[in-house]
Amino acid sequence: MKQPWKSFIPVAVNLLLGIPAIVPVFLVWYVLSNGPLADLGLTSRDPNEDDGMLLWLVIVVPVVGCFGGIWTLANIWLRRRLCTVALPYPYWLVCVTATFAPFFVGIGIG
């Protein structure tokens, strides 16, 4: 028999992973808003940003890659251990939503 509390563990873990995820999500937004989105006219560039995008990519790629690896490994392990009957698409959708929730709550508060 499936224990109901096991369904909430991946959500709780992803909410906790969402707190440090604020940093890579912000870095990706910063690069996009000062690079391609500014070139398309959707955002305006930061007037103090004159170092170029290469410096930011050197910072962003390792941070996002490290967090993405930790997040993926944690969720694969949780899915195999706790959610054997859950369908894959709803599981990953809930995990991504729970991970982004602290970022959007922070934007709403700030």
PDB file of N, CA and C in Angstrom:
ATOM      1  N   MET A   1       0.839  -1.183   0.000  1.00  0.00           N
ATOM      2  CA  MET A   1       0.000   0.000   0.000  1.00  0.00           C
ATOM      3  C   MET A   1       0.879   1.240   0.000  1.00  0.00           C
ATOM      4  N   LYS A   2       0.523   2.197  -0.844  1.00  0.00           N
ATOM      5  CA  LYS A   2       1.315   3.412  -0.957  1.00  0.00           C
ATOM      6  C   LYS A   2       1.018   4.339   0.216  1.00  0.00           C
ATOM      7  N   GLN A   3       2.062   4.877   0.790  1.00  0.00           N
ATOM      8  CA  GLN A   3       1.893   5.805   1.902  1.00  0.00           C
ATOM      9  C   GLN A   3       1.721   7.215   1.351  1.00  0.00           C
ATOM     10  N   PRO A   4       0.685   7.949   1.787  1.00  0.00           N
ATOM     11  CA  PRO A   4       0.387   9.256   1.189  1.00  0.00           C
ATOM     12  C   PRO A   4       1.474  10.306   1.434  1.00  0.00           C
ATOM     13  N   TRP A   5       2.207  10.216   2.517  1.00  0.00           N
ATOM     14  CA  TRP A   5       3.224  11.230   2.797  1.00  0.00           C
ATOM     15  C   TRP A   5       4.390  11.154   1.837  1.00  0.00           C
ATOM     16  N   LYS A   6       4.574   9.990   1.183  1.00  0.00           N
ATOM     17  CA  LYS A   6       5.675   9.854   0.232  1.00  0.00           C
ATOM     18  C   LYS A   6       5.482  10.738  -0.998  1.00  0.00           C
ATOM     19  N   SER A   7       4.265  11.102  -1.312  1.00  0.00           N
ATOM     20  CA  SER A   7       4.013  11.971  -2.455  1.00  0.00           C
ATOM     21  C   SER A   7       4.465  13.396  -2.196  1.00  0.00           C
ATOM     22  N   PHE A   8       4.523  13.799  -0.941  1.00  0.00           N
ATOM     23  CA  PHE A   8       4.879  15.174  -0.614  1.00  0.00           C
ATOM     24  C   PHE A   8       6.385  15.375  -0.457  1.00  0.00           C
ATOM     25  N   ILE A   9       7.135  14.302  -0.345  1.00  0.00           N
ATOM     26  CA  ILE A   9       8.588  14.433  -0.170  1.00  0.00           C
ATOM     27  C   ILE A   9       9.247  15.075  -1.395  1.00  0.00           C
ATOM     28  N   PRO A  10       8.954  14.648  -2.645  1.00  0.00           N
ATOM     29  CA  PRO A  10       9.576  15.330  -3.790  1.00  0.00           C
ATOM     30  C   PRO A  10       9.196  16.808  -3.879  1.00  0.00           C
ATOM     31  N   VAL A  11       7.967  17.147  -3.528  1.00  0.00           N
ATOM     32  CA  VAL A  11       7.554  18.558  -3.544  1.00  0.00           C
ATOM     33  C   VAL A  11       8.348  19.346  -2.511  1.00  0.00           C
ATOM     34  N   ALA A  12       8.491  18.800  -1.316  1.00  0.00           N
ATOM     35  CA  ALA A  12       9.243  19.490  -0.267  1.00  0.00           C
ATOM     36  C   ALA A  12      10.714  19.631  -0.637  1.00  0.00           C
ATOM     37  N   VAL A  13      11.297  18.580  -1.188  1.00  0.00           N
ATOM     38  CA  VAL A  13      12.706  18.647  -1.588  1.00  0.00           C
ATOM     39  C   VAL A  13      12.901  19.692  -2.684  1.00  0.00           C
ATOM     40  N   ASN A  14      11.986  19.743  -3.648  1.00  0.00           N
ATOM     41  CA  ASN A  14      12.124  20.720  -4.720  1.00  0.00           C
ATOM     42  C   ASN A  14      11.853  22.145  -4.251  1.00  0.00           C
ATOM     43  N   LEU A  15      10.992  22.311  -3.274  1.00  0.00           N
ATOM     44  CA  LEU A  15      10.828  23.647  -2.685  1.00  0.00           C
ATOM     45  C   LEU A  15      12.108  24.086  -1.990  1.00  0.00           C
ATOM     46  N   LEU A  16      12.757  23.161  -1.303  1.00  0.00           N
ATOM     47  CA  LEU A  16      14.031  23.490  -0.655  1.00  0.00           C
ATOM     48  C   LEU A  16      15.131  23.728  -1.691  1.00  0.00           C
ATOM     49  N   LEU A  17      15.149  22.952  -2.772  1.00  0.00           N
ATOM     50  CA  LEU A  17      16.114  23.188  -3.837  1.00  0.00           C
ATOM     51  C   LEU A  17      15.837  24.504  -4.571  1.00  0.00           C
ATOM     52  N   GLY A  18      14.612  24.970  -4.500  1.00  0.00           N
ATOM     53  CA  GLY A  18      14.251  26.228  -5.147  1.00  0.00           C
ATOM     54  C   GLY A  18      14.883  27.436  -4.490  1.00  0.00           C
ATOM     55  N   ILE A  19      15.260  27.318  -3.227  1.00  0.00           N
ATOM     56  CA  ILE A  19      15.888  28.459  -2.546  1.00  0.00           C
ATOM     57  C   ILE A  19      17.261  28.765  -3.154  1.00  0.00           C
ATOM     58  N   PRO A  20      18.173  27.788  -3.271  1.00  0.00           N
ATOM     59  CA  PRO A  20      19.427  28.120  -3.957  1.00  0.00           C
ATOM     60  C   PRO A  20      19.251  28.293  -5.472  1.00  0.00           C
ATOM     61  N   ALA A  21      18.129  27.818  -6.033  1.00  0.00           N
ATOM     62  CA  ALA A  21      17.886  27.975  -7.473  1.00  0.00           C
ATOM     63  C   ALA A  21      17.640  29.424  -7.849  1.00  0.00           C
ATOM     64  N   ILE A  22      17.399  30.276  -6.873  1.00  0.00           N
ATOM     65  CA  ILE A  22      17.191  31.694  -7.153  1.00  0.00           C
ATOM     66  C   ILE A  22      18.423  32.267  -7.859  1.00  0.00           C
ATOM     67  N   VAL A  23      19.608  31.841  -7.461  1.00  0.00           N
ATOM     68  CA  VAL A  23      20.847  32.380  -8.047  1.00  0.00           C
ATOM     69  C   VAL A  23      20.977  32.017  -9.525  1.00  0.00           C
ATOM     70  N   PRO A  24      20.903  30.731  -9.920  1.00  0.00           N
ATOM     71  CA  PRO A  24      21.046  30.447 -11.356  1.00  0.00           C
ATOM     72  C   PRO A  24      19.903  31.019 -12.196  1.00  0.00           C
ATOM     73  N   VAL A  25      18.690  31.044 -11.664  1.00  0.00           N
ATOM     74  CA  VAL A  25      17.575  31.608 -12.431  1.00  0.00           C
ATOM     75  C   VAL A  25      17.804  33.096 -12.660  1.00  0.00           C
ATOM     76  N   PHE A  26      18.261  33.812 -11.628  1.00  0.00           N
ATOM     77  CA  PHE A  26      18.544  35.234 -11.798  1.00  0.00           C
ATOM     78  C   PHE A  26      19.683  35.457 -12.790  1.00  0.00           C
ATOM     79  N   LEU A  27      20.737  34.644 -12.714  1.00  0.00           N
ATOM     80  CA  LEU A  27      21.853  34.806 -13.647  1.00  0.00           C
ATOM     81  C   LEU A  27      21.415  34.585 -15.093  1.00  0.00           C
ATOM     82  N   VAL A  28      20.591  33.583 -15.325  1.00  0.00           N
ATOM     83  CA  VAL A  28      20.092  33.341 -16.680  1.00  0.00           C
ATOM     84  C   VAL A  28      19.251  34.529 -17.142  1.00  0.00           C
ATOM     85  N   TRP A  29      18.385  35.029 -16.278  1.00  0.00           N
ATOM     86  CA  TRP A  29      17.572  36.194 -16.640  1.00  0.00           C
ATOM     87  C   TRP A  29      18.448  37.403 -16.933  1.00  0.00           C
ATOM     88  N   TYR A  30      19.490  37.622 -16.152  1.00  0.00           N
ATOM     89  CA  TYR A  30      20.368  38.772 -16.349  1.00  0.00           C
ATOM     90  C   TYR A  30      21.079  38.698 -17.703  1.00  0.00           C
ATOM     91  N   VAL A  31      21.591  37.527 -18.042  1.00  0.00           N
ATOM     92  CA  VAL A  31      22.267  37.363 -19.328  1.00  0.00           C
ATOM     93  C   VAL A  31      21.289  37.551 -20.479  1.00  0.00           C
ATOM     94  N   LEU A  32      20.098  36.949 -20.357  1.00  0.00           N
ATOM     95  CA  LEU A  32      19.110  37.084 -21.429  1.00  0.00           C
ATOM     96  C   LEU A  32      18.621  38.523 -21.575  1.00  0.00           C
ATOM     97  N   SER A  33      18.408  39.212 -20.462  1.00  0.00           N
ATOM     98  CA  SER A  33      17.874  40.572 -20.548  1.00  0.00           C
ATOM     99  C   SER A  33      18.907  41.570 -21.044  1.00  0.00           C
ATOM    100  N   ASN A  34      20.196  41.307 -20.859  1.00  0.00           N
ATOM    101  CA  ASN A  34      21.231  42.205 -21.361  1.00  0.00           C
ATOM    102  C   ASN A  34      21.804  41.758 -22.696  1.00  0.00           C
ATOM    103  N   GLY A  35      21.412  40.612 -23.164  1.00  0.00           N
ATOM    104  CA  GLY A  35      21.921  40.089 -24.428  1.00  0.00           C
ATOM    105  C   GLY A  35      20.841  39.995 -25.480  1.00  0.00           C
ATOM    106  N   PRO A  36      20.337  38.777 -25.721  1.00  0.00           N
ATOM    107  CA  PRO A  36      19.404  38.581 -26.838  1.00  0.00           C
ATOM    108  C   PRO A  36      18.090  39.346 -26.696  1.00  0.00           C
ATOM    109  N   LEU A  37      17.531  39.429 -25.503  1.00  0.00           N
ATOM    110  CA  LEU A  37      16.261  40.136 -25.356  1.00  0.00           C
ATOM    111  C   LEU A  37      16.424  41.639 -25.566  1.00  0.00           C
ATOM    112  N   ALA A  38      17.579  42.192 -25.190  1.00  0.00           N
ATOM    113  CA  ALA A  38      17.848  43.606 -25.444  1.00  0.00           C
ATOM    114  C   ALA A  38      18.062  43.854 -26.934  1.00  0.00           C
ATOM    115  N   ASP A  39      18.683  42.914 -27.627  1.00  0.00           N
ATOM    116  CA  ASP A  39      18.871  43.056 -29.074  1.00  0.00           C
ATOM    117  C   ASP A  39      17.537  43.045 -29.811  1.00  0.00           C
ATOM    118  N   LEU A  40      16.578  42.293 -29.286  1.00  0.00           N
ATOM    119  CA  LEU A  40      15.246  42.249 -29.904  1.00  0.00           C
ATOM    120  C   LEU A  40      14.383  43.442 -29.509  1.00  0.00           C
ATOM    121  N   GLY A  41      14.839  44.229 -28.546  1.00  0.00           N
ATOM    122  CA  GLY A  41      14.078  45.398 -28.103  1.00  0.00           C
ATOM    123  C   GLY A  41      13.052  45.093 -27.028  1.00  0.00           C
ATOM    124  N   LEU A  42      13.095  43.890 -26.449  1.00  0.00           N
ATOM    125  CA  LEU A  42      12.120  43.515 -25.421  1.00  0.00           C
ATOM    126  C   LEU A  42      12.520  44.028 -24.042  1.00  0.00           C
ATOM    127  N   THR A  43      13.813  44.233 -23.811  1.00  0.00           N
ATOM    128  CA  THR A  43      14.305  44.786 -22.555  1.00  0.00           C
ATOM    129  C   THR A  43      15.329  45.864 -22.886  1.00  0.00           C
ATOM    130  N   SER A  44      15.748  46.596 -21.885  1.00  0.00           N
ATOM    131  CA  SER A  44      16.816  47.578 -22.102  1.00  0.00           C
ATOM    132  C   SER A  44      18.059  47.111 -21.363  1.00  0.00           C
ATOM    133  N   ARG A  45      19.205  47.365 -21.967  1.00  0.00           N
ATOM    134  CA  ARG A  45      20.468  46.939 -21.370  1.00  0.00           C
ATOM    135  C   ARG A  45      20.772  47.748 -20.118  1.00  0.00           C
ATOM    136  N   ASP A  46      21.501  47.114 -19.211  1.00  0.00           N
ATOM    137  CA  ASP A  46      22.019  47.810 -18.046  1.00  0.00           C
ATOM    138  C   ASP A  46      23.113  48.759 -18.539  1.00  0.00           C
ATOM    139  N   PRO A  47      22.988  50.070 -18.282  1.00  0.00           N
ATOM    140  CA  PRO A  47      23.992  51.000 -18.809  1.00  0.00           C
ATOM    141  C   PRO A  47      25.382  50.796 -18.216  1.00  0.00           C
ATOM    142  N   ASN A  48      25.477  50.144 -17.075  1.00  0.00           N
ATOM    143  CA  ASN A  48      26.780  49.900 -16.459  1.00  0.00           C
ATOM    144  C   ASN A  48      27.427  48.598 -16.931  1.00  0.00           C
ATOM    145  N   GLU A  49      26.715  47.829 -17.728  1.00  0.00           N
ATOM    146  CA  GLU A  49      27.223  46.542 -18.198  1.00  0.00           C
ATOM    147  C   GLU A  49      28.017  46.759 -19.478  1.00  0.00           C
ATOM    148  N   ASP A  50      29.336  46.899 -19.338  1.00  0.00           N
ATOM    149  CA  ASP A  50      30.179  47.118 -20.506  1.00  0.00           C
ATOM    150  C   ASP A  50      31.310  46.099 -20.599  1.00  0.00           C
ATOM    151  N   ASP A  51      31.217  45.014 -19.847  1.00  0.00           N
ATOM    152  CA  ASP A  51      32.256  43.992 -19.862  1.00  0.00           C
ATOM    153  C   ASP A  51      32.040  42.959 -20.960  1.00  0.00           C
ATOM    154  N   GLY A  52      30.879  42.943 -21.549  1.00  0.00           N
ATOM    155  CA  GLY A  52      30.583  41.951 -22.574  1.00  0.00           C
ATOM    156  C   GLY A  52      29.943  40.709 -21.965  1.00  0.00           C
ATOM    157  N   MET A  53      29.444  39.869 -22.829  1.00  0.00           N
ATOM    158  CA  MET A  53      28.712  38.686 -22.382  1.00  0.00           C
ATOM    159  C   MET A  53      29.616  37.501 -22.070  1.00  0.00           C
ATOM    160  N   LEU A  54      30.832  37.485 -22.598  1.00  0.00           N
ATOM    161  CA  LEU A  54      31.702  36.335 -22.358  1.00  0.00           C
ATOM    162  C   LEU A  54      31.986  36.154 -20.870  1.00  0.00           C
ATOM    163  N   LEU A  55      32.226  37.244 -20.169  1.00  0.00           N
ATOM    164  CA  LEU A  55      32.473  37.164 -18.727  1.00  0.00           C
ATOM    165  C   LEU A  55      31.276  36.557 -18.006  1.00  0.00           C
ATOM    166  N   TRP A  56      30.085  36.968 -18.380  1.00  0.00           N
ATOM    167  CA  TRP A  56      28.891  36.429 -17.733  1.00  0.00           C
ATOM    168  C   TRP A  56      28.689  34.960 -18.063  1.00  0.00           C
ATOM    169  N   LEU A  57      28.991  34.572 -19.281  1.00  0.00           N
ATOM    170  CA  LEU A  57      28.835  33.162 -19.640  1.00  0.00           C
ATOM    171  C   LEU A  57      29.819  32.283 -18.888  1.00  0.00           C
ATOM    172  N   VAL A  58      31.001  32.804 -18.606  1.00  0.00           N
ATOM    173  CA  VAL A  58      31.980  32.048 -17.824  1.00  0.00           C
ATOM    174  C   VAL A  58      31.464  31.824 -16.405  1.00  0.00           C
ATOM    175  N   ILE A  59      30.670  32.737 -15.908  1.00  0.00           N
ATOM    176  CA  ILE A  59      30.093  32.600 -14.568  1.00  0.00           C
ATOM    177  C   ILE A  59      28.815  31.762 -14.606  1.00  0.00           C
ATOM    178  N   VAL A  60      27.951  32.037 -15.566  1.00  0.00           N
ATOM    179  CA  VAL A  60      26.613  31.437 -15.597  1.00  0.00           C
ATOM    180  C   VAL A  60      26.646  29.948 -15.931  1.00  0.00           C
ATOM    181  N   VAL A  61      27.423  29.545 -16.906  1.00  0.00           N
ATOM    182  CA  VAL A  61      27.416  28.147 -17.355  1.00  0.00           C
ATOM    183  C   VAL A  61      27.795  27.182 -16.225  1.00  0.00           C
ATOM    184  N   PRO A  62      28.876  27.420 -15.465  1.00  0.00           N
ATOM    185  CA  PRO A  62      29.176  26.480 -14.372  1.00  0.00           C
ATOM    186  C   PRO A  62      28.129  26.485 -13.262  1.00  0.00           C
ATOM    187  N   VAL A  63      27.585  27.660 -12.932  1.00  0.00           N
ATOM    188  CA  VAL A  63      26.585  27.737 -11.857  1.00  0.00           C
ATOM    189  C   VAL A  63      25.321  26.991 -12.261  1.00  0.00           C
ATOM    190  N   VAL A  64      24.833  27.245 -13.457  1.00  0.00           N
ATOM    191  CA  VAL A  64      23.616  26.574 -13.928  1.00  0.00           C
ATOM    192  C   VAL A  64      23.870  25.081 -14.131  1.00  0.00           C
ATOM    193  N   GLY A  65      25.030  24.725 -14.664  1.00  0.00           N
ATOM    194  CA  GLY A  65      25.351  23.313 -14.858  1.00  0.00           C
ATOM    195  C   GLY A  65      25.447  22.550 -13.551  1.00  0.00           C
ATOM    196  N   CYS A  66      26.081  23.149 -12.554  1.00  0.00           N
ATOM    197  CA  CYS A  66      26.211  22.500 -11.242  1.00  0.00           C
ATOM    198  C   CYS A  66      24.845  22.329 -10.586  1.00  0.00           C
ATOM    199  N   PHE A  67      24.050  23.397 -10.579  1.00  0.00           N
ATOM    200  CA  PHE A  67      22.728  23.282  -9.976  1.00  0.00           C
ATOM    201  C   PHE A  67      21.852  22.305 -10.752  1.00  0.00           C
ATOM    202  N   GLY A  68      21.904  22.372 -12.078  1.00  0.00           N
ATOM    203  CA  GLY A  68      21.101  21.452 -12.895  1.00  0.00           C
ATOM    204  C   GLY A  68      21.459  20.002 -12.656  1.00  0.00           C
ATOM    205  N   GLY A  69      22.741  19.723 -12.483  1.00  0.00           N
ATOM    206  CA  GLY A  69      23.174  18.356 -12.195  1.00  0.00           C
ATOM    207  C   GLY A  69      22.678  17.869 -10.851  1.00  0.00           C
ATOM    208  N   ILE A  70      22.809  18.717  -9.838  1.00  0.00           N
ATOM    209  CA  ILE A  70      22.320  18.347  -8.496  1.00  0.00           C
ATOM    210  C   ILE A  70      20.814  18.140  -8.513  1.00  0.00           C
ATOM    211  N   TRP A  71      20.097  19.042  -9.162  1.00  0.00           N
ATOM    212  CA  TRP A  71      18.635  18.960  -9.223  1.00  0.00           C
ATOM    213  C   TRP A  71      18.198  17.690  -9.952  1.00  0.00           C
ATOM    214  N   THR A  72      18.834  17.394 -11.079  1.00  0.00           N
ATOM    215  CA  THR A  72      18.466  16.209 -11.854  1.00  0.00           C
ATOM    216  C   THR A  72      18.744  14.925 -11.091  1.00  0.00           C
ATOM    217  N   LEU A  73      19.928  14.829 -10.505  1.00  0.00           N
ATOM    218  CA  LEU A  73      20.268  13.612  -9.759  1.00  0.00           C
ATOM    219  C   LEU A  73      19.350  13.415  -8.556  1.00  0.00           C
ATOM    220  N   ALA A  74      19.036  14.498  -7.853  1.00  0.00           N
ATOM    221  CA  ALA A  74      18.142  14.389  -6.691  1.00  0.00           C
ATOM    222  C   ALA A  74      16.756  13.917  -7.113  1.00  0.00           C
ATOM    223  N   ASN A  75      16.246  14.453  -8.216  1.00  0.00           N
ATOM    224  CA  ASN A  75      14.901  14.079  -8.642  1.00  0.00           C
ATOM    225  C   ASN A  75      14.838  12.690  -9.250  1.00  0.00           C
ATOM    226  N   ILE A  76      15.881  12.282  -9.936  1.00  0.00           N
ATOM    227  CA  ILE A  76      15.902  10.897 -10.447  1.00  0.00           C
ATOM    228  C   ILE A  76      15.919   9.928  -9.272  1.00  0.00           C
ATOM    229  N   TRP A  77      16.730  10.216  -8.271  1.00  0.00           N
ATOM    230  CA  TRP A  77      16.798   9.346  -7.096  1.00  0.00           C
ATOM    231  C   TRP A  77      15.455   9.318  -6.369  1.00  0.00           C
ATOM    232  N   LEU A  78      14.834  10.492  -6.177  1.00  0.00           N
ATOM    233  CA  LEU A  78      13.537  10.533  -5.490  1.00  0.00           C
ATOM    234  C   LEU A  78      12.468   9.787  -6.279  1.00  0.00           C
ATOM    235  N   ARG A  79      12.472   9.951  -7.589  1.00  0.00           N
ATOM    236  CA  ARG A  79      11.451   9.288  -8.405  1.00  0.00           C
ATOM    237  C   ARG A  79      11.599   7.774  -8.327  1.00  0.00           C
ATOM    238  N   ARG A  80      12.823   7.290  -8.366  1.00  0.00           N
ATOM    239  CA  ARG A  80      13.029   5.839  -8.291  1.00  0.00           C
ATOM    240  C   ARG A  80      12.697   5.280  -6.918  1.00  0.00           C
ATOM    241  N   ARG A  81      13.008   6.022  -5.863  1.00  0.00           N
ATOM    242  CA  ARG A  81      12.809   5.521  -4.496  1.00  0.00           C
ATOM    243  C   ARG A  81      11.368   5.667  -4.008  1.00  0.00           C
ATOM    244  N   LEU A  82      10.705   6.761  -4.358  1.00  0.00           N
ATOM    245  CA  LEU A  82       9.421   7.063  -3.715  1.00  0.00           C
ATOM    246  C   LEU A  82       8.218   7.015  -4.645  1.00  0.00           C
ATOM    247  N   CYS A  83       8.387   7.320  -5.890  1.00  0.00           N
ATOM    248  CA  CYS A  83       7.230   7.512  -6.772  1.00  0.00           C
ATOM    249  C   CYS A  83       7.221   6.496  -7.897  1.00  0.00           C
ATOM    250  N   THR A  84       7.100   5.272  -7.569  1.00  0.00           N
ATOM    251  CA  THR A  84       7.155   4.229  -8.591  1.00  0.00           C
ATOM    252  C   THR A  84       5.884   4.185  -9.434  1.00  0.00           C
ATOM    253  N   VAL A  85       4.769   4.684  -8.933  1.00  0.00           N
ATOM    254  CA  VAL A  85       3.529   4.630  -9.694  1.00  0.00           C
ATOM    255  C   VAL A  85       3.194   5.941 -10.385  1.00  0.00           C
ATOM    256  N   ALA A  86       3.902   7.014 -10.073  1.00  0.00           N
ATOM    257  CA  ALA A  86       3.603   8.311 -10.677  1.00  0.00           C
ATOM    258  C   ALA A  86       4.020   8.319 -12.143  1.00  0.00           C
ATOM    259  N   LEU A  87       3.206   8.943 -12.967  1.00  0.00           N
ATOM    260  CA  LEU A  87       3.554   9.108 -14.375  1.00  0.00           C
ATOM    261  C   LEU A  87       4.683  10.121 -14.495  1.00  0.00           C
ATOM    262  N   PRO A  88       5.543   9.973 -15.499  1.00  0.00           N
ATOM    263  CA  PRO A  88       6.720  10.850 -15.562  1.00  0.00           C
ATOM    264  C   PRO A  88       6.398  12.320 -15.815  1.00  0.00           C
ATOM    265  N   TYR A  89       5.474  12.632 -16.715  1.00  0.00           N
ATOM    266  CA  TYR A  89       5.242  14.038 -17.050  1.00  0.00           C
ATOM    267  C   TYR A  89       4.663  14.837 -15.886  1.00  0.00           C
ATOM    268  N   PRO A  90       3.654  14.349 -15.182  1.00  0.00           N
ATOM    269  CA  PRO A  90       3.177  15.120 -14.022  1.00  0.00           C
ATOM    270  C   PRO A  90       4.240  15.242 -12.933  1.00  0.00           C
ATOM    271  N   TYR A  91       5.038  14.203 -12.737  1.00  0.00           N
ATOM    272  CA  TYR A  91       6.073  14.265 -11.716  1.00  0.00           C
ATOM    273  C   TYR A  91       7.065  15.383 -12.014  1.00  0.00           C
ATOM    274  N   TRP A  92       7.578  15.419 -13.247  1.00  0.00           N
ATOM    275  CA  TRP A  92       8.579  16.427 -13.595  1.00  0.00           C
ATOM    276  C   TRP A  92       7.966  17.818 -13.637  1.00  0.00           C
ATOM    277  N   LEU A  93       6.709  17.932 -14.042  1.00  0.00           N
ATOM    278  CA  LEU A  93       6.042  19.237 -14.048  1.00  0.00           C
ATOM    279  C   LEU A  93       5.891  19.782 -12.636  1.00  0.00           C
ATOM    280  N   VAL A  94       5.502  18.938 -11.715  1.00  0.00           N
ATOM    281  CA  VAL A  94       5.374  19.359 -10.317  1.00  0.00           C
ATOM    282  C   VAL A  94       6.747  19.721  -9.744  1.00  0.00           C
ATOM    283  N   CYS A  95       7.768  18.959 -10.080  1.00  0.00           N
ATOM    284  CA  CYS A  95       9.115  19.241  -9.571  1.00  0.00           C
ATOM    285  C   CYS A  95       9.641  20.578 -10.089  1.00  0.00           C
ATOM    286  N   VAL A  96       9.458  20.844 -11.367  1.00  0.00           N
ATOM    287  CA  VAL A  96       9.914  22.123 -11.932  1.00  0.00           C
ATOM    288  C   VAL A  96       9.135  23.281 -11.329  1.00  0.00           C
ATOM    289  N   THR A  97       7.833  23.128 -11.188  1.00  0.00           N
ATOM    290  CA  THR A  97       7.009  24.181 -10.607  1.00  0.00           C
ATOM    291  C   THR A  97       7.405  24.456  -9.163  1.00  0.00           C
ATOM    292  N   ALA A  98       7.634  23.422  -8.394  1.00  0.00           N
ATOM    293  CA  ALA A  98       8.040  23.602  -7.000  1.00  0.00           C
ATOM    294  C   ALA A  98       9.418  24.248  -6.902  1.00  0.00           C
ATOM    295  N   THR A  99      10.303  23.961  -7.850  1.00  0.00           N
ATOM    296  CA  THR A  99      11.637  24.553  -7.820  1.00  0.00           C
ATOM    297  C   THR A  99      11.589  26.041  -8.156  1.00  0.00           C
ATOM    298  N   PHE A 100      10.746  26.436  -9.097  1.00  0.00           N
ATOM    299  CA  PHE A 100      10.651  27.848  -9.470  1.00  0.00           C
ATOM    300  C   PHE A 100       9.794  28.667  -8.508  1.00  0.00           C
ATOM    301  N   ALA A 101       9.018  28.024  -7.651  1.00  0.00           N
ATOM    302  CA  ALA A 101       8.110  28.742  -6.747  1.00  0.00           C
ATOM    303  C   ALA A 101       8.830  29.752  -5.848  1.00  0.00           C
ATOM    304  N   PRO A 102       9.944  29.422  -5.184  1.00  0.00           N
ATOM    305  CA  PRO A 102      10.598  30.435  -4.349  1.00  0.00           C
ATOM    306  C   PRO A 102      11.073  31.656  -5.136  1.00  0.00           C
ATOM    307  N   PHE A 103      11.511  31.470  -6.369  1.00  0.00           N
ATOM    308  CA  PHE A 103      11.939  32.599  -7.191  1.00  0.00           C
ATOM    309  C   PHE A 103      10.759  33.542  -7.460  1.00  0.00           C
ATOM    310  N   PHE A 104       9.627  32.984  -7.852  1.00  0.00           N
ATOM    311  CA  PHE A 104       8.483  33.829  -8.166  1.00  0.00           C
ATOM    312  C   PHE A 104       7.864  34.438  -6.917  1.00  0.00           C
ATOM    313  N   VAL A 105       7.930  33.738  -5.796  1.00  0.00           N
ATOM    314  CA  VAL A 105       7.476  34.326  -4.537  1.00  0.00           C
ATOM    315  C   VAL A 105       8.385  35.502  -4.160  1.00  0.00           C
ATOM    316  N   GLY A 106       9.674  35.349  -4.384  1.00  0.00           N
ATOM    317  CA  GLY A 106      10.613  36.446  -4.116  1.00  0.00           C
ATOM    318  C   GLY A 106      10.364  37.652  -4.999  1.00  0.00           C
ATOM    319  N   ILE A 107      10.022  37.416  -6.259  1.00  0.00           N
ATOM    320  CA  ILE A 107       9.707  38.522  -7.154  1.00  0.00           C
ATOM    321  C   ILE A 107       8.425  39.218  -6.690  1.00  0.00           C
ATOM    322  N   GLY A 108       7.457  38.429  -6.243  1.00  0.00           N
ATOM    323  CA  GLY A 108       6.193  39.013  -5.777  1.00  0.00           C
ATOM    324  C   GLY A 108       6.354  39.831  -4.513  1.00  0.00           C
ATOM    325  N   ILE A 109       7.257  39.400  -3.625  1.00  0.00           N
ATOM    326  CA  ILE A 109       7.476  40.128  -2.379  1.00  0.00           C
ATOM    327  C   ILE A 109       8.298  41.383  -2.629  1.00  0.00           C
ATOM    328  N   GLY A 110       9.321  41.244  -3.500  1.00  0.00           N
ATOM    329  CA  GLY A 110      10.271  42.338  -3.724  1.00  0.00           C
ATOM    330  C   GLY A 110       9.773  43.452  -4.558  1.00  0.00           C
TER     331      GLY A 110
END
